[in-house]
XYZ file of C-alpha atoms in Angstrom:
606
model
C -62.894 -21.415 38.279
C -59.399 -20.982 39.677
C -57.863 -22.333 36.465
C -59.935 -19.866 34.423
C -58.787 -16.926 36.560
C -55.178 -18.103 36.311
C -55.491 -18.401 32.525
C -56.959 -14.872 32.211
C -54.215 -13.479 34.468
C -51.482 -15.008 32.317
C -53.230 -13.789 29.170
C -53.451 -10.230 30.508
C -49.785 -10.399 31.586
C -48.579 -11.313 28.088
C -50.967 -8.821 26.490
C -49.539 -6.047 28.660
C -45.962 -6.793 27.635
C -46.941 -7.224 24.004
C -48.682 -3.831 23.944
C -45.778 -2.255 25.857
C -43.400 -3.601 23.221
C -45.573 -2.218 20.442
C -45.708 1.149 22.187
C -41.906 1.215 22.639
C -41.396 0.226 19.009
C -43.847 2.933 17.997
C -41.989 5.500 20.056
C -38.629 4.433 18.585
C -40.078 4.463 15.116
C -41.433 7.949 15.709
C -38.023 9.354 16.749
C -37.130 11.938 14.170
C -33.443 11.907 15.080
C -30.923 9.292 16.148
C -29.112 11.655 18.532
C -30.056 15.063 19.867
C -27.450 17.154 21.703
C -29.214 19.792 23.768
C -28.085 22.942 25.521
C -24.391 22.870 24.683
C -22.135 25.752 23.705
C -21.255 25.255 20.039
C -17.691 25.768 18.828
C -18.418 25.131 15.170
C -14.828 25.110 13.844
C -14.711 28.810 13.010
C -13.263 31.648 15.056
C -16.732 32.779 16.138
C -17.385 32.748 19.902
C -19.311 29.787 21.222
C -23.099 30.054 21.161
C -25.795 27.870 22.679
C -27.728 25.624 20.325
C -29.096 22.116 19.908
C -27.651 19.718 17.323
C -29.626 16.866 15.761
C -28.102 13.835 14.040
C -29.709 11.347 11.671
C -28.069 8.544 9.673
C -24.566 9.743 10.513
C -25.178 13.332 9.367
C -25.819 16.600 11.201
C -29.344 17.411 10.006
C -30.389 20.369 12.133
C -28.865 23.098 14.314
C -31.223 25.409 16.153
C -31.717 27.322 19.409
C -34.170 24.693 20.543
C -35.109 21.413 18.874
C -38.296 19.838 20.228
C -38.686 16.739 18.022
C -37.988 13.353 19.659
C -34.706 11.472 19.353
C -33.649 7.935 20.187
C -30.768 9.338 22.285
C -30.838 12.732 23.977
C -27.590 14.168 25.367
C -27.766 16.903 27.974
C -24.789 19.105 27.068
C -25.549 21.963 29.446
C -22.253 23.456 30.655
C -20.302 21.555 27.991
C -18.717 22.572 24.697
C -19.896 20.864 21.526
C -17.293 20.860 18.769
C -16.427 18.910 15.647
C -14.479 15.761 16.452
C -10.753 16.398 16.440
C -8.696 15.514 13.354
C -5.125 14.433 14.070
C -2.938 15.490 11.163
C 0.045 13.350 12.127
C -0.083 10.008 13.907
C 1.641 6.641 13.903
C -1.349 4.794 15.334
C -1.434 2.489 12.298
C 1.330 0.438 13.941
C -0.892 -0.391 16.904
C -4.249 -0.343 15.132
C -3.029 -3.093 12.812
C -3.764 -5.481 15.690
C -7.390 -6.090 16.766
C -6.617 -5.323 20.410
C -5.875 -1.697 19.535
C -8.390 -1.262 16.727
C -10.532 1.087 18.842
C -7.555 3.425 19.421
C -9.073 4.269 22.797
C -6.277 6.615 23.854
C -7.343 8.898 20.990
C -11.100 8.534 21.447
C -10.648 9.661 25.046
C -9.061 12.876 23.712
C -11.987 13.570 21.378
C -10.186 12.468 18.208
C -12.508 11.164 15.491
C -10.114 11.040 12.503
C -6.418 10.165 12.179
C -3.997 10.538 9.250
C -1.592 7.596 9.263
C 1.428 6.420 7.278
C 3.714 9.253 8.325
C 7.445 10.034 8.230
C 8.044 7.899 5.140
C 6.540 4.670 6.505
C 3.422 3.508 4.691
C 0.314 3.013 6.809
C 0.389 -0.673 5.868
C 3.289 -3.084 6.512
C 5.961 -3.302 3.830
C 4.700 -6.700 2.674
C 1.109 -5.545 2.082
C -0.778 -3.224 -0.245
C -2.891 -0.232 0.717
C -6.004 -2.136 -0.266
C -5.155 -5.010 2.087
C -5.284 -2.835 5.185
C -8.279 -0.856 3.940
C -10.192 -4.104 3.424
C -9.450 -5.416 6.927
C -10.273 -2.139 8.650
C -13.475 -1.757 6.652
C -14.662 -5.290 7.364
C -13.615 -5.512 11.017
C -14.160 -1.882 12.039
C -11.949 0.794 13.572
C -12.541 3.375 16.267
C -11.640 6.663 14.547
C -11.854 7.370 10.833
C -8.489 6.927 9.122
C -6.829 8.392 6.033
C -3.778 6.507 4.759
C -0.539 7.829 3.260
C 1.998 5.905 1.203
C 5.507 6.192 2.637
C 8.464 7.194 0.487
C 10.836 5.254 2.750
C 8.776 2.083 2.413
C 8.660 2.423 -1.364
C 12.403 3.051 -1.530
C 13.095 0.031 0.672
C 10.997 -2.218 -1.586
C 12.999 -1.180 -4.639
C 16.506 -0.332 -3.379
C 16.627 -1.982 0.016
C 18.659 0.169 2.413
C 21.279 1.185 -0.129
C 22.746 4.679 0.004
C 22.562 5.672 -3.661
C 20.371 7.268 -6.293
C 17.819 5.005 -7.979
C 18.443 4.109 -11.593
C 15.851 5.390 -14.091
C 14.278 1.925 -14.060
C 14.178 1.818 -10.269
C 12.649 5.289 -10.106
C 9.904 4.162 -12.479
C 9.247 1.173 -10.225
C 8.994 3.478 -7.224
C 6.576 5.728 -9.102
C 4.433 2.747 -10.044
C 4.195 1.687 -6.378
C 3.096 5.187 -5.384
C 0.552 5.233 -8.204
C -0.775 1.834 -7.128
C -1.359 3.096 -3.587
C -3.098 6.234 -4.850
C -5.353 4.156 -7.110
C -6.327 2.088 -4.069
C -7.336 5.184 -2.120
C -4.249 6.587 -0.365
C -4.547 10.318 0.346
C -0.964 11.301 -0.352
C 2.735 10.634 0.180
C 4.877 11.068 3.281
C 8.626 11.373 3.685
C 10.953 10.999 6.639
C 14.047 12.711 5.285
C 15.866 12.421 8.591
C 15.424 8.633 8.749
C 16.850 5.731 6.765
C 16.360 5.130 3.901
C 14.685 8.516 3.271
C 17.895 10.288 4.228
C 19.601 8.735 1.198
C 17.246 10.440 -1.253
C 17.963 13.658 -3.098
C 15.380 16.373 -3.644
C 14.803 15.484 -7.303
C 13.847 11.913 -6.397
C 11.164 13.136 -4.006
C 9.855 15.648 -6.551
C 9.346 12.888 -9.104
C 7.365 10.781 -6.639
C 5.241 13.691 -5.413
C 4.393 14.465 -9.039
C 2.595 11.102 -9.086
C 0.165 12.117 -6.324
C -0.573 15.607 -7.676
C -3.164 14.596 -10.336
C -5.134 12.730 -7.662
C -5.380 15.813 -5.463
C -2.994 14.129 -3.011
C -1.029 15.965 -0.326
C 2.671 15.696 0.487
C 3.374 15.288 4.231
C 7.010 15.632 5.236
C 9.236 15.133 8.232
C 11.736 17.631 6.893
C 15.433 16.884 6.528
C 16.560 18.928 9.521
C 14.784 20.243 12.625
C 17.831 21.838 14.160
C 20.345 24.362 12.817
C 19.327 23.847 9.168
C 15.573 24.056 9.762
C 15.072 26.944 7.335
C 16.926 25.123 4.549
C 14.811 22.044 5.202
C 11.603 24.092 4.976
C 12.831 25.616 1.713
C 13.386 22.111 0.320
C 9.809 21.158 1.241
C 8.494 24.256 -0.499
C 10.602 23.527 -3.593
C 9.169 20.007 -3.766
C 5.644 21.433 -3.617
C 6.337 24.119 -6.194
C 7.918 21.729 -8.708
C 5.452 18.870 -8.209
C 2.192 20.790 -8.055
C 1.043 19.126 -4.816
C 0.398 20.984 -1.550
C 3.015 20.391 1.142
C 2.348 19.835 4.822
C 5.209 20.076 7.331
C 4.921 17.527 10.117
C 5.514 18.296 13.829
C 6.869 21.762 13.026
C 9.510 22.730 15.611
C 13.169 23.448 16.216
C 15.283 21.393 18.621
C 18.402 22.219 20.613
C 19.124 25.210 22.797
C 21.456 26.838 20.270
C 18.699 26.740 17.619
C 15.824 28.195 19.627
C 14.186 31.105 17.831
C 14.798 29.766 14.312
C 11.096 29.022 13.991
C 10.516 32.709 13.301
C 12.713 32.562 10.202
C 11.077 29.286 9.176
C 7.608 30.823 9.550
C 8.678 33.830 7.500
C 9.826 31.436 4.760
C 6.485 29.617 4.830
C 4.513 32.852 4.763
C 6.465 34.159 1.799
C 5.684 30.959 -0.107
C 2.006 31.138 0.839
C 1.886 34.733 -0.365
C 3.219 33.467 -3.694
C 0.382 30.971 -4.003
C 2.161 27.811 -2.796
C 0.027 25.693 -0.488
C 2.144 25.200 2.631
C 0.736 24.182 6.004
C 2.066 22.523 9.153
C 1.099 20.822 12.389
C 2.582 20.730 15.867
C 2.365 18.868 19.171
C 2.453 21.159 22.215
C 5.290 19.657 24.243
C 8.897 20.619 24.919
C 10.286 17.120 24.412
C 10.256 14.942 21.314
C 10.581 11.375 20.023
C 8.255 8.403 20.430
C 10.645 7.294 23.179
C 11.526 10.689 24.692
C 13.990 9.472 27.329
C 17.671 10.097 26.569
C 20.927 9.096 28.192
C 22.798 11.645 30.243
C 26.018 10.037 29.023
C 26.433 10.061 25.229
C 27.181 6.664 23.693
C 30.640 7.601 22.494
C 31.620 8.640 26.028
C 30.025 5.591 27.650
C 31.826 3.165 25.354
C 35.019 5.156 24.855
C 37.161 3.563 22.183
C 34.955 1.149 20.258
C 35.511 -2.393 21.530
C 36.588 -4.405 18.474
C 35.033 -7.497 20.049
C 31.565 -5.994 20.611
C 28.656 -7.518 18.691
C 27.811 -5.918 15.325
C 24.983 -6.287 12.807
C 27.410 -8.087 10.520
C 28.076 -10.636 13.269
C 24.343 -11.238 13.590
C 23.978 -11.799 9.856
C 26.868 -14.285 9.947
C 25.065 -16.271 12.641
C 22.037 -16.795 10.379
C 23.749 -16.914 6.986
C 24.319 -20.692 7.055
C 20.568 -21.412 7.114
C 18.569 -22.164 3.972
C 15.957 -19.637 2.858
C 13.152 -21.969 3.909
C 14.659 -22.327 7.386
C 15.022 -18.566 7.727
C 11.391 -18.042 6.783
C 10.211 -20.712 9.225
C 12.183 -19.040 12.022
C 10.684 -15.682 11.083
C 7.163 -17.136 11.218
C 7.732 -18.256 14.808
C 8.248 -14.710 16.083
C 6.339 -12.558 13.594
C 3.414 -10.687 15.194
C 1.585 -10.923 11.865
C -0.261 -14.204 12.330
C -1.216 -15.959 10.232
C 1.005 -14.695 7.425
C -1.046 -13.261 4.584
C -0.558 -14.325 0.985
C 1.197 -11.028 0.251
C 3.424 -11.447 3.313
C 4.508 -14.935 2.241
C 5.114 -13.721 -1.303
C 7.222 -10.843 0.008
C 9.428 -13.250 1.990
C 9.749 -15.671 -0.916
C 10.901 -12.914 -3.272
C 13.357 -11.177 -0.940
C 16.958 -11.268 -2.168
C 19.034 -13.639 -0.058
C 21.034 -10.834 1.577
C 17.892 -8.933 2.565
C 16.231 -12.056 3.966
C 19.224 -12.897 6.166
C 19.294 -9.306 7.431
C 15.550 -9.289 8.141
C 15.586 -12.548 10.093
C 18.830 -11.779 11.913
C 17.653 -8.378 13.108
C 14.257 -9.782 14.035
C 15.936 -12.179 16.466
C 19.033 -10.332 17.667
C 19.714 -6.628 18.007
C 23.298 -5.628 18.880
C 21.694 -2.843 20.912
C 20.442 -5.435 23.370
C 24.039 -5.989 24.423
C 24.834 -2.331 24.880
C 24.033 0.383 27.370
C 23.548 0.608 31.104
C 22.082 -2.884 31.356
C 25.126 -4.524 29.816
C 27.439 -5.920 32.545
C 30.271 -5.908 30.001
C 29.954 -2.207 29.201
C 29.397 -1.217 32.844
C 32.587 -3.035 33.798
C 34.607 -1.347 31.051
C 33.171 2.093 31.879
C 33.888 1.821 35.602
C 37.398 0.547 34.833
C 38.016 3.710 32.812
C 36.627 5.798 35.680
C 39.326 4.307 37.966
C 41.942 6.094 35.871
C 42.007 9.702 37.224
C 43.047 11.293 33.940
C 40.472 9.400 31.889
C 37.789 10.004 34.544
C 38.387 13.766 34.376
C 38.043 13.665 30.586
C 34.834 11.638 30.847
C 33.322 14.102 33.339
C 34.191 17.038 31.091
C 32.607 15.405 28.040
C 29.442 14.546 29.969
C 29.106 18.133 31.184
C 29.676 19.491 27.655
C 27.066 17.101 26.257
C 24.456 18.210 28.783
C 25.263 21.915 28.371
C 25.175 21.787 24.587
C 21.934 19.818 24.451
C 19.678 21.737 26.850
C 21.555 22.427 30.082
C 21.215 20.648 33.452
C 18.198 22.711 34.524
C 16.214 21.419 31.523
C 17.162 17.741 31.763
C 14.348 16.214 33.815
C 14.306 12.908 35.692
C 11.298 10.996 34.433
C 11.575 7.536 35.976
C 13.926 6.610 38.798
C 14.247 3.933 41.464
C 14.597 6.850 43.914
C 11.055 8.075 43.380
C 11.615 11.381 45.205
C 13.833 12.482 42.301
C 11.170 12.048 39.618
C 10.150 15.353 38.053
C 13.264 17.146 39.250
C 15.920 18.629 36.997
C 19.482 17.383 36.899
C 20.539 20.616 38.609
C 18.100 20.000 41.462
C 19.218 16.387 41.880
C 22.860 17.494 41.964
C 22.024 19.971 44.739
C 20.159 17.281 46.707
C 23.056 14.852 46.421
C 25.772 17.441 46.886
C 27.597 16.289 43.774
C 28.768 17.790 40.500
C 26.511 17.687 37.452
C 28.718 15.049 35.817
C 28.895 12.770 38.853
C 25.133 13.108 39.364
C 24.570 12.184 35.737
C 26.785 9.109 36.129
C 24.982 8.026 39.301
C 21.541 8.438 37.684
C 22.637 6.502 34.617
C 24.074 3.622 36.639
C 20.829 3.269 38.601
C 18.851 3.105 35.338
C 17.064 6.444 35.628
C 15.176 7.615 32.523
C 15.636 11.327 31.863
C 14.028 13.697 29.363
C 15.702 16.752 27.801
C 13.371 19.677 27.128
C 14.670 20.323 23.631
C 12.049 22.833 22.515
C 11.500 26.365 23.779
C 8.068 27.246 25.154
C 8.119 30.598 23.340
C 8.707 28.769 20.025
C 5.789 26.417 20.680
C 3.456 29.329 21.355
C 4.736 31.313 18.377
C 3.962 28.408 16.042
C 0.624 27.718 17.714
C -0.719 31.183 16.907
C -0.230 30.741 13.149
C -3.471 30.247 11.229
C -1.887 27.626 8.936
C -0.711 25.354 11.764
C -2.961 22.490 12.825
C -2.538 19.855 15.518
C -0.756 16.540 15.091
C 0.082 14.361 18.061
C 2.852 12.273 16.438
C 1.621 9.594 18.820
C 0.973 5.871 18.674
C -1.649 3.349 19.766
C 0.454 1.389 22.260
C -0.575 -1.693 24.143
C -1.969 -0.078 27.275
C 0.634 0.045 30.034
C 3.345 -1.694 28.014
C 6.673 0.033 27.401
C 7.507 3.718 27.581
C 5.969 6.185 25.180
C 5.568 9.924 24.779
C 2.625 11.338 26.721
C 1.376 12.936 23.491
C -0.193 9.566 22.627
C -2.686 10.042 25.453
C -3.144 13.762 25.953
C -2.213 16.082 23.057
C -5.615 17.537 22.184
C -7.057 18.111 25.644
C -3.660 19.265 26.938
C -3.537 21.918 24.224
C -7.013 23.169 25.116
C -6.466 23.156 28.866
C -2.957 24.610 29.015
C -2.916 27.078 26.156
C -6.537 28.244 25.898
C -7.997 27.868 29.378
C -4.945 28.350 31.630
C -2.201 30.322 29.890
C -4.609 31.979 27.435
C -1.899 31.903 24.788
C -4.649 32.013 22.206
C -8.413 31.635 22.167
C -10.230 28.348 22.547
C -11.855 29.057 19.183
C -8.418 29.261 17.548
C -7.307 25.982 19.126
C -10.538 24.174 18.223
C -10.146 25.404 14.631
C -6.573 24.031 14.596
C -7.986 20.626 15.554
C -11.083 20.537 13.342
C -11.880 22.705 10.323
C -8.250 23.588 9.518
C -7.119 19.933 9.286
C -10.191 19.193 7.149
C -9.256 22.083 4.862
C -5.631 20.924 4.683
C -6.760 17.407 3.688
C -9.291 18.892 1.229
C -12.280 17.323 2.985
C -15.517 19.251 2.573
C -17.783 16.933 4.578
C -16.278 17.004 8.086
C -14.473 19.274 10.536
C -17.449 21.585 11.165
C -20.667 21.661 13.143
C -22.743 22.370 10.061
C -25.901 20.946 8.580
C -25.084 18.231 6.057
C -21.666 17.451 7.553
C -20.540 14.137 9.014
C -21.659 13.703 12.601
C -18.171 13.463 14.075
C -18.825 15.403 17.274
C -17.040 15.874 20.599
C -18.882 17.018 23.726
C -16.413 17.990 26.444
C -16.468 19.583 29.874
C -13.933 22.452 29.946
C -14.029 22.635 33.750
C -13.132 18.988 34.245
C -10.412 18.261 31.711
C -7.932 15.995 33.450
C -4.539 15.181 31.944
C -3.416 12.126 33.859
C -0.206 11.352 31.987
C 3.223 12.285 33.295
C 6.794 11.595 32.227
C 6.879 9.062 35.059
C 3.592 7.418 33.993
C 2.922 7.996 30.291
C 0.101 5.429 30.046
C -3.014 7.172 31.392
C -6.235 8.059 29.603
C -7.277 11.704 29.556
C -10.655 12.755 30.926
C -13.067 15.495 29.961
C -14.699 14.229 26.764
C -18.150 13.172 27.933
C -19.647 12.125 24.618
C -18.070 11.340 21.264
C -19.876 10.586 18.025
C -18.170 9.109 14.984
C -20.294 8.894 11.840
C -23.302 9.476 14.082
C -22.598 6.562 16.418
C -21.869 7.079 20.087
C -18.403 5.739 20.959
C -18.086 7.546 24.295
C -21.199 7.777 26.463
C -20.679 9.572 29.760
C -16.949 9.242 29.141
C -17.120 5.459 28.819
C -16.354 3.503 25.662
C -19.427 1.884 24.151
C -17.394 -0.772 22.341
C -18.483 0.413 18.914
C -16.064 0.659 15.973
C -17.810 3.009 13.530
C -14.735 4.570 11.929
C -14.361 4.560 8.155
C -11.343 4.506 5.878
C -11.313 7.849 4.064
C -10.222 7.159 0.516
C -9.043 9.741 -1.960
C -10.631 9.456 -5.361
C -8.834 10.712 -8.468
C -9.802 14.309 -9.217
């Protein structure tokens, strides 16, 4: 009897769980939506004030927006007190460098800001390494997954390097045709446009006509020309005019990257540059721009208080040069050079295209590549070089030379930004961090020059505020200016980077919309969503609209926390509670779900 009761008990136990499973499966199967966002204030990407509504998502698409949605969903998000906006689109990033490696494929520093799409391959450097094709990277990212969606640009500098190396000359007609064929190949594989970095090498070597010919290649595809213009200082307006000329003569729209002017003597020039852009737009030329909302620039924003020429004085004829490095490696056979390169290359294992690239490199280029991979003359220069410190301090023992050095240091600081706008970022004397050079000089009771020398010798990292706040706000208010972080996907906590990599989008909302009220939150959200989508000619994302991609950010405006600082640039922002990319939840309660639902956005020939 006891065995019978035991058997019936076990049977009922399994029956209960079986029926419970069927009921759960039935409930899941009956869910009309995958995700339902309830009670949030919708910022749809337009300039309309936020309004409360529910948003339903199914199969990666926004399928319904209504005051109240009652149907069941597999995942219900309570967005009461939160804003619901389209996911942010970053018009200018360098995250491809980090996202190439699986560790950074999620691009978490951008997900935490609410970014759902990035445009990569900027400033003349293709989104893929020089030894690969666009299709190679697209294939890997598609198969292995990425955090945000990504659109790829082909870099003019990369193309030029493949054909001309780093030579300072015009391409021959045959070389120009080769460059055009490489651009065409990338566009055929799905690149969205071409980028230039006309301030960098080798882009700086190119003349306007060369760029026009290459941009003409992307025009029939509906591609866009992104440009780091040739000058962001005293010749900013001329540089903007060149960008407009390239657009006008090629037929492709032009987008000006990280629009700004640098240097105290140039502040205010953005007004003339904007007037130039607006005149072109009035004449039917498609000109847009993006900006990052910070007063300091560069991926590594820390600069020396002592200019290199003053630190080194007369160039030491016995100091290490690039030519010396090449001589060191020039005796090795090609096969030995390649084997050495393989031992330090981060690209492991080498792909077929990578090996082919190395095998076909001209001897001179191969020696240069391997030599500079192993030894940089810069490693033997600067504050950390005992040789240069010794020579500098020896010069400082000569009263006449010391006086000249102090004068040149003071002139350098004054001409750049002034001592009150040169900020100590990182210093062994932690109490000085965040203070200006002027404040540190007052604390130490020393002259500006002597304070600068002391800070340099103790290895302090200082940041010059090279942009004017009024200029940043003037640009921000323009309806043709979107948001581009110009940031990277660094290995978390490794090295020094600009804080824009971790905080651009939420910083812009918190500082300029919620705190300073420079412009409305609707204007800023538009600059980060529907405007970038319009600039990139995407008609399926960038809005909270029925039928659009479910790239959605849900953020708490009262609890946005920017945790980065110039003393600690590696810190994730807080405030985005939920983030959907292609309908999949990548942030749930602010925590990463581990999913990689991003897609490569390919441009098809129009």
